[in-house]
GROMACS .gro file of C-alpha atoms in nm:
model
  340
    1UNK     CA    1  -7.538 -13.941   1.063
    2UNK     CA    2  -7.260 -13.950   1.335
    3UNK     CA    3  -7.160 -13.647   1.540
    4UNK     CA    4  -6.803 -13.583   1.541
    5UNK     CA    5  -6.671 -13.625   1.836
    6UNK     CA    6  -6.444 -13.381   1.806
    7UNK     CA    7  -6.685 -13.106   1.866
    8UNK     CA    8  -6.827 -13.235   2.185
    9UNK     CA    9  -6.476 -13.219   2.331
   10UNK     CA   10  -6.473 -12.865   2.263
   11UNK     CA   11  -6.426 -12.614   2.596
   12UNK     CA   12  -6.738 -12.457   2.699
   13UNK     CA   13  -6.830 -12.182   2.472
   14UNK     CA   14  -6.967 -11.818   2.594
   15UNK     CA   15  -7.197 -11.785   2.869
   16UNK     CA   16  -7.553 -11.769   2.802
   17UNK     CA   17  -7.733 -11.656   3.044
   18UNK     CA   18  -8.096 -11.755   3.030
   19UNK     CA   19  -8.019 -11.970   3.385
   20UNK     CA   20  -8.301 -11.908   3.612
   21UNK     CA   21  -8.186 -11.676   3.938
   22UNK     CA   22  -8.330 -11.939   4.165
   23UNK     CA   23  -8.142 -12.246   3.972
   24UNK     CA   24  -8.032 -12.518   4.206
   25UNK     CA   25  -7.769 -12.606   3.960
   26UNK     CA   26  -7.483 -12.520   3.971
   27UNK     CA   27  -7.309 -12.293   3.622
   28UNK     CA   28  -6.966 -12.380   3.474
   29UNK     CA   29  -6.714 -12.080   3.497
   30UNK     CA   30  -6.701 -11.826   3.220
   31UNK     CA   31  -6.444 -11.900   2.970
   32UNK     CA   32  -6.505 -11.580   2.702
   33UNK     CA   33  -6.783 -11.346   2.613
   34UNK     CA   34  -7.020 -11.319   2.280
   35UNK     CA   35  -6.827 -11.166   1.985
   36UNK     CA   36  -7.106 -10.887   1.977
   37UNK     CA   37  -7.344 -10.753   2.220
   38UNK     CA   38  -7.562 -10.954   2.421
   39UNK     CA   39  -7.920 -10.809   2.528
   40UNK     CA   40  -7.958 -11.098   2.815
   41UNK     CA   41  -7.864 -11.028   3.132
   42UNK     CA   42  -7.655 -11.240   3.304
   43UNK     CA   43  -7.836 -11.470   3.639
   44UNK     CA   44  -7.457 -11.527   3.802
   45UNK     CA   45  -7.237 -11.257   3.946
   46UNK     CA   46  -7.116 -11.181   3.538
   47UNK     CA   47  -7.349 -10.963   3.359
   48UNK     CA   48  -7.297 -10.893   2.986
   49UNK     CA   49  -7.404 -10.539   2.924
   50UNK     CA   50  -7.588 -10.446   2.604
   51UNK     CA   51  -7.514 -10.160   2.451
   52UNK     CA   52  -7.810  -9.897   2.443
   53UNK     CA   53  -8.112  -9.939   2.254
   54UNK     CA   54  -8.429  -9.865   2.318
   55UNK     CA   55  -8.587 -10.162   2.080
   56UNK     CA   56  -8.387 -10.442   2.323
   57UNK     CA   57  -8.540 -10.587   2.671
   58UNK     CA   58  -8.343 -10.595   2.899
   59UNK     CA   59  -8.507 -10.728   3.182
   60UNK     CA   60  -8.453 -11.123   3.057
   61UNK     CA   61  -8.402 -11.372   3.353
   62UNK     CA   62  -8.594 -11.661   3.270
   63UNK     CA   63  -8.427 -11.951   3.065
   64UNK     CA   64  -8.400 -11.932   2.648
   65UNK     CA   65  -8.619 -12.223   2.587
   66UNK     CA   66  -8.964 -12.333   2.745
   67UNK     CA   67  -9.148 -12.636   2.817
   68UNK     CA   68  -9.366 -12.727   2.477
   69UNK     CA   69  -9.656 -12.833   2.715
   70UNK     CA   70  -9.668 -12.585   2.975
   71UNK     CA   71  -9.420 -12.320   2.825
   72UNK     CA   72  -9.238 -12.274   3.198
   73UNK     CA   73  -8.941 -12.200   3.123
   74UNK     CA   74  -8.696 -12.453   3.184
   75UNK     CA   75  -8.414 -12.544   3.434
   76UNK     CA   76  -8.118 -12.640   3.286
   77UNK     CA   77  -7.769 -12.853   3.426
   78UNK     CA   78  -7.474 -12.861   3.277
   79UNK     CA   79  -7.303 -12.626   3.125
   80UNK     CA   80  -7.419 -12.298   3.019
   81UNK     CA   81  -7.438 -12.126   2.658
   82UNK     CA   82  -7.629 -12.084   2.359
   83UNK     CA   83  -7.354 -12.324   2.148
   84UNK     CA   84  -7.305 -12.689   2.012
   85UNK     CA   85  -7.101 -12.845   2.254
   86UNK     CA   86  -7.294 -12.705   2.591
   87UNK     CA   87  -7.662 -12.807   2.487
   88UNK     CA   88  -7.571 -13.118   2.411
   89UNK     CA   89  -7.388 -13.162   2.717
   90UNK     CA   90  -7.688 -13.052   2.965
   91UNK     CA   91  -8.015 -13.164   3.084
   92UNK     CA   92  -8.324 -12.942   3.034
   93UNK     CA   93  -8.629 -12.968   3.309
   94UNK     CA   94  -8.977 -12.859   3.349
   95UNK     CA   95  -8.976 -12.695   3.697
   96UNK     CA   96  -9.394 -12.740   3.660
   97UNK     CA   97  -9.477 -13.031   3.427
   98UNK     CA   98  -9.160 -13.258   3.615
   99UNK     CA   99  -9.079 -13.327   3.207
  100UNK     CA  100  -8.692 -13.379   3.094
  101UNK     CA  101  -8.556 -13.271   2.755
  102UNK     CA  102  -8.205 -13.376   2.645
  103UNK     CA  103  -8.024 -13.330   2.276
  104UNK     CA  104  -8.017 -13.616   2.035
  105UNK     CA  105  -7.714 -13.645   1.844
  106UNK     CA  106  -7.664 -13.292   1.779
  107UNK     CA  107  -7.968 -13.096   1.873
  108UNK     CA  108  -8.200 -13.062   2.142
  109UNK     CA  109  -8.545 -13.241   2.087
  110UNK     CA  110  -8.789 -12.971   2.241
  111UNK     CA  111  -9.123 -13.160   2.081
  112UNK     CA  112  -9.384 -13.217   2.292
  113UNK     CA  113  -9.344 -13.616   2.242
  114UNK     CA  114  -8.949 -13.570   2.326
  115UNK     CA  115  -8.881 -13.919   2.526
  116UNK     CA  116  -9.231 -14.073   2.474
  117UNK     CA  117  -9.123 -14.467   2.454
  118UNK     CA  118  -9.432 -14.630   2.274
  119UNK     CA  119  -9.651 -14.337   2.184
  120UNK     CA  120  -9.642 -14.219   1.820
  121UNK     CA  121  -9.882 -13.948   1.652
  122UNK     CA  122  -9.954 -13.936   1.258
  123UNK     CA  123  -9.812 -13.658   1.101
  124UNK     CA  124  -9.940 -13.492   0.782
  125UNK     CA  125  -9.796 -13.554   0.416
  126UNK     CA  126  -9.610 -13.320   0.392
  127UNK     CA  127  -9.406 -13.314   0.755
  128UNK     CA  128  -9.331 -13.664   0.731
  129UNK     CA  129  -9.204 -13.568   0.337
  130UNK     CA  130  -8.937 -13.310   0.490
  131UNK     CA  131  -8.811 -13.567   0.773
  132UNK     CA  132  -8.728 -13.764   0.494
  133UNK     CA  133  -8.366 -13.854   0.432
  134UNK     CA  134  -8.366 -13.769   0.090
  135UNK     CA  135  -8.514 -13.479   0.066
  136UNK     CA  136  -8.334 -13.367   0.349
  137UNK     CA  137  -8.027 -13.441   0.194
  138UNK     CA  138  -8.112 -13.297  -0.152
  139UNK     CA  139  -8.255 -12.943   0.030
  140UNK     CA  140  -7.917 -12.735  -0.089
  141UNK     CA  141  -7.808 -12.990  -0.335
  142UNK     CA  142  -8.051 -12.925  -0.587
  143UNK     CA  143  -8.388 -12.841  -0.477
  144UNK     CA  144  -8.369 -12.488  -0.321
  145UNK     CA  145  -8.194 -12.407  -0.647
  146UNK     CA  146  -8.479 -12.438  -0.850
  147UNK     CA  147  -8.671 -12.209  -0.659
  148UNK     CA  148  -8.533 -11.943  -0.856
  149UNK     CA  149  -8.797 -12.039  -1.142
  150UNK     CA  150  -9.067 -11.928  -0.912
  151UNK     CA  151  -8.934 -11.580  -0.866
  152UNK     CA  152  -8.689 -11.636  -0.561
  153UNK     CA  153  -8.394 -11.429  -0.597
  154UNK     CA  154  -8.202 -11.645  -0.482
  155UNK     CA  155  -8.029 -11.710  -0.063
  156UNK     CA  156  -7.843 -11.448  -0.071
  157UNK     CA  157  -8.048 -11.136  -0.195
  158UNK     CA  158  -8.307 -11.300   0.036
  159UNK     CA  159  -8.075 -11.294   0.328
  160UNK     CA  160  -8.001 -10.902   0.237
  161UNK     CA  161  -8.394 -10.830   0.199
  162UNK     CA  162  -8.450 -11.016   0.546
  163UNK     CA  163  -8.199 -10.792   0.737
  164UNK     CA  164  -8.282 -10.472   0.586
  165UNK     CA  165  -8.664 -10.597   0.799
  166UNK     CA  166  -8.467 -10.746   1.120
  167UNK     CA  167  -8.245 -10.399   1.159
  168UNK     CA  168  -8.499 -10.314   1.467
  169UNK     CA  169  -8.409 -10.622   1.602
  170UNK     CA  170  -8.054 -10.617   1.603
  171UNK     CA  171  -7.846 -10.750   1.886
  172UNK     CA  172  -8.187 -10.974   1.996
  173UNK     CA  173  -8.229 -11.326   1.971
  174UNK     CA  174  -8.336 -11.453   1.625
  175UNK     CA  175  -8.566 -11.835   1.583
  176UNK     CA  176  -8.549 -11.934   1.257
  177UNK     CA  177  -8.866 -12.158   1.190
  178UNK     CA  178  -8.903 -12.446   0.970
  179UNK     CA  179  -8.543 -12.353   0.888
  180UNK     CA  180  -8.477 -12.699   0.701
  181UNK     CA  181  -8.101 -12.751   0.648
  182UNK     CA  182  -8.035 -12.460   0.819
  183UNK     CA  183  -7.929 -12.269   0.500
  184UNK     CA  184  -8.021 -11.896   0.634
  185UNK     CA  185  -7.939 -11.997   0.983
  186UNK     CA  186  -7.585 -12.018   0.951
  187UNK     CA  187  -7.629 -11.684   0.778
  188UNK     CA  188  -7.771 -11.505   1.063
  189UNK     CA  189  -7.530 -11.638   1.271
  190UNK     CA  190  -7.229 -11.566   1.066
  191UNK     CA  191  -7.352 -11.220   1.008
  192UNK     CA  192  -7.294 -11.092   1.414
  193UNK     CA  193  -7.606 -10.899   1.377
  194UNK     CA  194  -7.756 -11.134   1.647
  195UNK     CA  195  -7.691 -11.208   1.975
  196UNK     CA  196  -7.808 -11.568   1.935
  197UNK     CA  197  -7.948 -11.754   1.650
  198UNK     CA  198  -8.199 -12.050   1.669
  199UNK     CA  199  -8.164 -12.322   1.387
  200UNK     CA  200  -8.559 -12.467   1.477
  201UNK     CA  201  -8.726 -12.712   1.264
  202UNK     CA  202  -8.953 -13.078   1.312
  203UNK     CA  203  -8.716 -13.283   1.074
  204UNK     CA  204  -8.442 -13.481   1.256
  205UNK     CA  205  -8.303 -13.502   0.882
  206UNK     CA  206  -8.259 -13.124   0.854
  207UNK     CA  207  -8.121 -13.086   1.171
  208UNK     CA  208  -7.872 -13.302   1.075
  209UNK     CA  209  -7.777 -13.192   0.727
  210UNK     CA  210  -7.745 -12.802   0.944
  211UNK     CA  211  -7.489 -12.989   1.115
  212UNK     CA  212  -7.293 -13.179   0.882
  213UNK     CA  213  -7.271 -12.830   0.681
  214UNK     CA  214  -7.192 -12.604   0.967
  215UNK     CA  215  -6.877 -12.894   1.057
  216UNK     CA  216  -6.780 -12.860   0.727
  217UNK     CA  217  -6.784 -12.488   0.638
  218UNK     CA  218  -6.807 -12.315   0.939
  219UNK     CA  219  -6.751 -12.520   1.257
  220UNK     CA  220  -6.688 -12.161   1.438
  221UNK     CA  221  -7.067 -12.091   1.428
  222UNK     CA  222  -7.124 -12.368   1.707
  223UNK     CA  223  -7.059 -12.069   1.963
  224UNK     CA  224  -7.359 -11.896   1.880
  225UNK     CA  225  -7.614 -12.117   1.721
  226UNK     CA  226  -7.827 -12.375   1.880
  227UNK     CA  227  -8.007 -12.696   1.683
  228UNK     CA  228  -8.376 -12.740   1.805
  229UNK     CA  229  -8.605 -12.948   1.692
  230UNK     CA  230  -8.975 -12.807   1.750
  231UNK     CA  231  -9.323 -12.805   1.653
  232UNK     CA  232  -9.415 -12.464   1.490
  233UNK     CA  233  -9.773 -12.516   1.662
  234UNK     CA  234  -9.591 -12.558   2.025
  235UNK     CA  235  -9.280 -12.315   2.032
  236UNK     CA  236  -9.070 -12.364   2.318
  237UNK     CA  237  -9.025 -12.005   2.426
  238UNK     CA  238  -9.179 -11.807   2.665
  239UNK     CA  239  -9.420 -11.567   2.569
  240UNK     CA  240  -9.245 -11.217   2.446
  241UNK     CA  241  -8.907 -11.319   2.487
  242UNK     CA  242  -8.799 -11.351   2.101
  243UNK     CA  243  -8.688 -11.068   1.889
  244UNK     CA  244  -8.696 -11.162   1.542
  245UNK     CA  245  -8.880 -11.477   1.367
  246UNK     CA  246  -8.798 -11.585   1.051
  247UNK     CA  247  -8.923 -11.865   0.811
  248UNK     CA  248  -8.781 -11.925   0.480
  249UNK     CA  249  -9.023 -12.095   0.207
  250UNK     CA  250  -9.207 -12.239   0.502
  251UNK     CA  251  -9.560 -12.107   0.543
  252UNK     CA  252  -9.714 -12.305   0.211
  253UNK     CA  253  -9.575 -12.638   0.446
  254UNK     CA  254  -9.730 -12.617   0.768
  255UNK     CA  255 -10.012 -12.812   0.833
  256UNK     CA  256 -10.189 -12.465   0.978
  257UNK     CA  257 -10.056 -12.107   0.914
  258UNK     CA  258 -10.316 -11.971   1.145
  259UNK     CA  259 -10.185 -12.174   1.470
  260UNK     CA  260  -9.818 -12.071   1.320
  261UNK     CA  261  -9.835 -11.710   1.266
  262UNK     CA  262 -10.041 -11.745   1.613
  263UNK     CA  263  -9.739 -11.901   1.814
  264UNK     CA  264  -9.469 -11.664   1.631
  265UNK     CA  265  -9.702 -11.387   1.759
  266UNK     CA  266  -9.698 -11.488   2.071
  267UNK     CA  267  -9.313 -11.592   2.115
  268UNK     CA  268  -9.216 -11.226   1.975
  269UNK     CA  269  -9.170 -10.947   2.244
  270UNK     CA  270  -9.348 -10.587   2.144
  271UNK     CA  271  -9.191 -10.495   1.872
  272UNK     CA  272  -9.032 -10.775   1.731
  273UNK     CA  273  -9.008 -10.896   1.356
  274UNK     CA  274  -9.170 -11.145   1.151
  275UNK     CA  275  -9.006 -11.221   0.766
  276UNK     CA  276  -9.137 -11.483   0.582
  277UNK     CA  277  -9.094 -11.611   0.243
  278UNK     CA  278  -9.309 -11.829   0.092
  279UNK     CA  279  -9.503 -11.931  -0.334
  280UNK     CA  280  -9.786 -11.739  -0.365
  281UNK     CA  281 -10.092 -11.893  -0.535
  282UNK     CA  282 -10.144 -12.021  -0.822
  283UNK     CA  283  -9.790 -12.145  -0.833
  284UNK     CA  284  -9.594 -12.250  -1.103
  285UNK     CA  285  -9.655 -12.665  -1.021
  286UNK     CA  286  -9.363 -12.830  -1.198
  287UNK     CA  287  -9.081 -12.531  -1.259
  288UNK     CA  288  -8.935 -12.534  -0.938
  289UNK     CA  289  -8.949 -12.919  -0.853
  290UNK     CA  290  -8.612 -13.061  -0.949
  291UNK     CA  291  -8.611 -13.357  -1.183
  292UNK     CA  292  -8.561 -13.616  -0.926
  293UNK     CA  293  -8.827 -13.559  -0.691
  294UNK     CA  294  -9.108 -13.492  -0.947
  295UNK     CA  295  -9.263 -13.850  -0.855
  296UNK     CA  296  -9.296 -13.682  -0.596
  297UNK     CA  297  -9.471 -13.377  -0.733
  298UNK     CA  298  -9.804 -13.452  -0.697
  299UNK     CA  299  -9.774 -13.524  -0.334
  300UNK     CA  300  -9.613 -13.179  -0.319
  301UNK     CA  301  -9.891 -12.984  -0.437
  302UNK     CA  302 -10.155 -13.107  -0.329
  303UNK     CA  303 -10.043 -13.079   0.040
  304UNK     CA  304  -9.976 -12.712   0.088
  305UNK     CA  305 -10.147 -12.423   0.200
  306UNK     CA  306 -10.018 -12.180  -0.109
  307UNK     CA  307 -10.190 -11.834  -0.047
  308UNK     CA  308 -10.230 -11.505  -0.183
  309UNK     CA  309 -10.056 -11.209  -0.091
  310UNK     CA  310 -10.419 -11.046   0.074
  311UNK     CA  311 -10.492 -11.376   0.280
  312UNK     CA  312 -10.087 -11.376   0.420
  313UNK     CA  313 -10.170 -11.026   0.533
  314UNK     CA  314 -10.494 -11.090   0.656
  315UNK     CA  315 -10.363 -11.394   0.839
  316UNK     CA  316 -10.066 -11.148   0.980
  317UNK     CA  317 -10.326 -10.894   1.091
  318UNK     CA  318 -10.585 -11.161   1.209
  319UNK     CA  319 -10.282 -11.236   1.486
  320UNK     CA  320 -10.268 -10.936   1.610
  321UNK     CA  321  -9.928 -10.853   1.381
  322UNK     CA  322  -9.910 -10.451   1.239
  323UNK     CA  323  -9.672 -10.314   1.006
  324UNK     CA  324  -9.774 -10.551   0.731
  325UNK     CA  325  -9.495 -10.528   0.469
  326UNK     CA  326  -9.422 -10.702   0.137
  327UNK     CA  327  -9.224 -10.753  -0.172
  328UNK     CA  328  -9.322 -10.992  -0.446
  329UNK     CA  329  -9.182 -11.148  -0.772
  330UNK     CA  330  -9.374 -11.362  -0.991
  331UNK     CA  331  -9.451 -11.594  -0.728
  332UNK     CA  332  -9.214 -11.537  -0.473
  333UNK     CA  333  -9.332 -11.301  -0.188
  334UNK     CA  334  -9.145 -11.161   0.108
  335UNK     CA  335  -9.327 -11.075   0.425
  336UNK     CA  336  -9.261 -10.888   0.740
  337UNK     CA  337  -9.497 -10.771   1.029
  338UNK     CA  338  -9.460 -10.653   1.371
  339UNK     CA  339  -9.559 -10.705   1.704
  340UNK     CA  340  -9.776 -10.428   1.840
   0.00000   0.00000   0.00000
């Protein structure tokens, strides 16, 4: 789907600054600050204060985002700031590996294959199913709807349940994981709560469908929300530099929870949260399908990793997560855990 132009013509939104101190590149001026604190500190002669709190770090120098294959983090050019327009406009390096990342149309391919020319790797079922265009498409226009049959309550409530768990992390940075068409992304975003949100999935599809809505409803979030498309096996983050995870009806669809829960583990700093939704087994295996995709259903089922509510806490705790915490409804659960 085409990018409006119209956004990449934008002005350079707020600073963000995850620019290395040592940077040979050279940072566009300042044009405003965040709407709401910001826990990073500045690398130029501007620093944004936070306001106190002793659940922030505040000690963060290193770029936002890290090299998938060495997890360096990563020297950027171009302009600076956790928005749209910037990222797209700016070049992202590997000061170690010598590998370049760019965006593609709207968001920033951060996968460990970004640029490969000829090579191609098999995916499972059920990632290439979400990269599909029509189930991409169909996410928020019909099929997250029906979850509600299966004992979600529905975005909203989920969104309040999910910040009553993130209140330690307030201010931080938030990744939202497997975040599909970005439907709670743009609501931790709008909220403020945050200093930055990350929209982060492995469908180019979704990624675009979080764009297309956020032009559409709410083309004021580009300031503060960035489009990055990642393997949930290879995060591209720096170890403890993320304050709050989240990953909405995604654990049943990765290929491995283990090497999942592993990386969010290790992306989170000490103390930060982890809220995830997800079925629980046995599931109810046609309720929540919409009517349109059930030839699809089969393909559905029989690709996920649906779990109980003891083995999701034993995988948290197997990680090295504490806190275990959860609320279920027939077969919806909510999750959260904590970084020791």
């Amino acid at each position: 789907m085409a990018m409006a132009a119209s956004f990449l013509q934008l002005p350079v939104f707020p600073k963000f600054p995850f620019l290395l101190h040592k940077s040979q590149f050279i940072s566009c001026p300042q044009i405003s600050s965040l709407p709401f604190p910001s826990r990073f500190r500045a690398s130029s002669a501007v620093a944004l204060e936070p306001e106190s709190s002793p659940q922030l770090n505040n000690d963060m120098d290193f770029d936002l985002f890290s090299c998938p294959v060495c997890y360096e983090p990563l020297i950027r050019k171009g302009p600076p700031g956790l928005n749209l327009p910037a990222i797209y406009r700016s070049g992202f390096k590997c000061k170690t590996c010598n590998k370049s990342y760019s965006s593609k149309d709207m968001y920033l391919d951060l996968t460990i294959t970004a640029g490969s020319k000829t090579y191609s790797e098999a995916q499972p079922v059920r990632t290439e199913f979400f990269r599909s265009p029509l189930v991409s498409f169909l996410y928020e226009r019909g099929w997250r709807q029906n979850f509600n049959l299966g004992g979600f309550p529905g975005p909203d409530e989920e969104f309040k349940m999910a910040q009553e768990y993130f209140k330690p992390a307030a201010g931080g940075l938030l990744v939202d994981v497997s975040c599909g068409s970005g439907l709670f992304s743009r609501k931790f975003a709008e909220s403020g709560t945050y200093s930055g949100v990350v929209a982060l999935d492995f469908s180019e599809n979704m990624l675009r469908q979080c764009y297309d809505f956020i032009k559409k409803d709410n083309p004021s979030l580009t300031t503060n929300l960035a489009l990055v498309r990642a393997d949930i096996s290879r995060l591209p983050f720096s170890s403890g530099s993320v304050d709050a995870v989240h990953a909405g009806a995604a654990l049943h669809c990765w290929p491995s929870p283990s090497n999942a829960v592993a990386e969010i583990t290790r992306i989170l700093r000490n103390g930060g949260v982890f809220v995830g939704t997800t079925f629980l087994r046995p599931i109810y295996t046609n309720s929540f399908i919409p009517a349109i995709l059930r030839p699809f259903r089969q393909t559905i089922l029989q690709t996920s990793n649906y779990l109980t509510e003891k083995e999701i806490e034993d995988l948290c705790r197997s990680c090295g997560l504490i806190n275990y915490t959860s609320k279920i409804q027939q077969s919806f659960i909510m999750f959260s855990a904590q970084k020791a």
